[in-house]
Amino acid sequence: MPFLSSLSDVISSLSSLEPLDIVYTKESPDRLISMNCRARANPAPTYRWRRDNWEIKLMELPNEHYSLVGGNLIINNPEEKKHAGTYVCVAKNVYGTVISKEAKVKFGYLEEFPDEERDPVTVKEGQGAVLLCAPPKRWPTEVTFRWIYNEFPVFLHPDKRRFVSQSTGNLYISKVEASDAGNYSCYVFNPQIGKGVYSKFIPLISTEESEYKADLVVKFPDTTAMLNYNVTLECFALGNPAPHIVWRKIGATDLPASAQVSMSGALLHLYNVQYEDSAGYECEAINQKWQDWHQAWLYVEAAPEWAVTINNTQKDVGSEHTMSCVANGKPGPYIRWLKDGYSYGKGELKFSSLTFEDSGMYQCIAENYWGIIYASAELRVIACAPTFELNPVKKYLLGANNGRVVIECKPRAAPRPRFTWTKGKEVLFNNSRISIMFDGSLEILNATRNDEGVYTCLAENDRGKANSTGTLTITEATQITVAPEDTQVMVGEEVHLQCQASFDPSLDITFIWSLDFRVIDFYLEWKHYERIMVGGIDSGELKIMNVQLRHEGRYTCTAQTVVDNVTASADLKVKGLPAPPGGVRVEEIRDTSVKLVWNRGADHGSLILGYTIQTRDFYALTEVDWRDASTSPTALDGMSVMADVVDLYPWMEYEFRVYATNEFGDGEASIPSMKIKTWDAVPVVAPTNVGGYGGKDGELIITWTPVQPQYFYGKKFGYVVAFKPHDEVDWWYETISDPETRRYVHRDASFRVKSNDFQVREFQVKVKTFNSKGDGPYSLSTTIYYPRDVPSESPTDVYSRPVSSHEALVWWIPVMDTGTGLQQYIDGYQVKYWRKYDDTEPGANRIFVPASMNQTRLENMLPDSHYLIEVRAYNGAGVGPPSEHCEMFTKRAPPSVAPQMWRYISYSGKWLYVWWHHISYDWFGNESFPLYYKVMFRKTGYITGPIYMTGWHFIDFPMPQVGDYELEVRGRYEGGDGPIRKIRLQGNIFLDSLII
């Protein structure tokens, strides 16, 4: 009589069938509580209810609050003191009693905020602010917090600077701005009771701005989450500039796959939490002033869940019986039992000799901190005389000559009966060939024709007796006459495995083939396996086509009739590429090397010549971006099972894989190792392209190319910028903590050029790297200039030449010293180009070229167009005068169609003949003049050269082996390359013709 556990167990019902936890509020319009209960039973059960283990007297005494509707309990006008508590439903009929799971009734509330005015909060602009919510008492405690800005219902929207903790309700502003000034109110909403309250307004007053370091003020505590549920961790920092939040899982290179970061890094959401997500987590707040971090632990636990449960059981009186159930959960669930609604023990129930009093409804209960589950089943103890009505002895029985014959005798009887067997009128007793088994079956070993006859099983107990009869016939035994033989083949070949058998002609035979004990499905695996049929009858022979490495193993042929079966096996060895190595793992980690260990894979019939190790680092572009690693020793022979992988980047995440090589080539790569990170080290790479220029109002701009991330070599990577006036001894230093920064601006009023300065000012600059392990090397010192004015001269002799319909080259003579005593300092050149009649000069394309160069390539031009080109020198003060305009025409575009091509394969299939038509040229059209054709044929080479206008052209290629081929023909024109005509072939078959 188990409780219904899903809606499918009852028709036309939308309510739960066991009571659920209820939160009741005084504002409820119904003024009642309804708790559901319904059990599936025959005959129909009666229902009772208990509150806090005390039975509610529903039948005996009238009650103004409690009433029973079917099995449902109704509480009218509930009162907290009388009706809050734990309720269970009890269902009972003549077969037993079961109780429902517990359901709690609690009264929800949300108090108001105090009426006292809230004190104002005064902070400087740029500093952080914390506005305390101080929420009132409530139940349930799970509420949502929001903040009102100045007036209701204007709610504040959290962003990178502003964060509302859903744990405390406090509002955190990492960097206060002038626009943040105003009045704030904390709004608390309880979704389960549908009520919200808000506090008195808190004034926020801001003053002048300042910068300060990152400081974590919201730190998630050690947290316990339920398995398969979601959990959110909070972390927020104050600071100016607003800090950036980074999350990490301690001991792992990545956050869990289900993790998601939101609210500009303040929240880490872990969805569908699993046991492997249990770990330490770290949040780090970073700004230009400081770094702050916090670590705490996430524990994952689970409510009980059945692994082994109980079922309705019918057992014989006097027999042994064990009832057990197993539940998974964390902490481990406690198991206890109920019989007919009352406590009956714990752990495992054992009955040494069942009696009728042991019949009843049993419930297994598993519970831990996170929940409780019930499993119900009926145990029925019975007694009856033997009967063969439902399971008689088979009337006609077959057995194989010299085989084993078992005649089953399984009557229904309780208690267990005594068994007696007769053949004809002869009573049978146990001997060397014949034995009566414990369950009553008769076993005959090495059966012969003499064992044929009529057999009768007699079963008897203290309630009565019964018998059943069957006739045994002995047939010829099945024997394998031609067995499969061990075979060795190459990958791609075909093999036949023989299997023939002799059998009794009155029977039908079936051949079953299996590979390593897995039966071959000829319907699904038709591409590789086929039965050989002779005259429409299965001959037993197995044909394996296009053998692959996965087809290696032990093949077993089973010849089977309805009476017996016999098997024969053979091993198939497949020679081919070696199997992937296994167990690839890192055993020692260093800063630039690791010790890698692996297990040898199968050689597939050919000696392994060597191994190759490949790596993939964190910055690999794709999942297949693997690179051969440097190892020690350099060459890894076929007996190697370990090696040192060297020349790695420090503080870099890596994974490794290994593949073997034999005479047939490179085998499949192993499964990648677990990801590891090498130890950190002092950086050794300095920034490049260090330079800069002087700007306006005393600005000195220093630039460099940032170091690539793989050269950081450790955490807390940054730069130290050093600079000084050329004529001074002491250097000035500035630390940059952002590794992606590529420029630094230093402001100093003394740098401004005065009216009496006749020369530019020179500065020496250099930049070095650093991380948590130490400082790296400086770059080479570079001289940069603070100019007096913009360049006064323009480049001369600007000349250009078209390269194609879309590109051109341009040259000029650089700006030189005018001889006036003023040094011409420039940072580079600005090249500007536009169409003379179709574009405007403000919308022209621009290219900036370093001062060390006097030429560049112009791109993205339009075909057959008239262009103007202008070159200017520039420095930190601005752009100099323009050069004279250079005029140029781009070339006409190449044709939009590919050459028309014909092909022919020789009768022998060894030669490919190809010819094509030239694209016709119109001297007055918009397409450029053809120069030559370029032909490429994969596997046989690359041919190109000028082809004259002969109307058509012919060329032939050898095709030395069967395979896939590609043929390309492309025209080269004055305006560039034309479209490609491509043909793909497979063997002697043309697959398609493409235009690219």
JSON list of N, CA, C and O in Angstrom, two decimals, residues 459 707 743:
[
{"chain": "A", "resi": 459, "resn": "ALA", "atom": "N", "xyz": [5.85, -33.60, -5.46]},
{"chain": "A", "resi": 459, "resn": "ALA", "atom": "CA", "xyz": [6.15, -32.61, -4.42]},
{"chain": "A", "resi": 459, "resn": "ALA", "atom": "C", "xyz": [5.17, -32.77, -3.28]},
{"chain": "A", "resi": 459, "resn": "ALA", "atom": "O", "xyz": [3.95, -32.89, -3.50]},
{"chain": "A", "resi": 707, "resn": "VAL", "atom": "N", "xyz": [54.60, 42.74, -23.43]},
{"chain": "A", "resi": 707, "resn": "VAL", "atom": "CA", "xyz": [55.10, 41.37, -23.49]},
{"chain": "A", "resi": 707, "resn": "VAL", "atom": "C", "xyz": [53.92, 40.42, -23.66]},
{"chain": "A", "resi": 707, "resn": "VAL", "atom": "O", "xyz": [52.86, 40.61, -23.05]},
{"chain": "A", "resi": 743, "resn": "ARG", "atom": "N", "xyz": [51.33, 52.16, -22.86]},
{"chain": "A", "resi": 743, "resn": "ARG", "atom": "CA", "xyz": [51.83, 53.55, -22.84]},
{"chain": "A", "resi": 743, "resn": "ARG", "atom": "C", "xyz": [51.70, 54.11, -21.44]},
{"chain": "A", "resi": 743, "resn": "ARG", "atom": "O", "xyz": [50.87, 53.68, -20.64]}
]
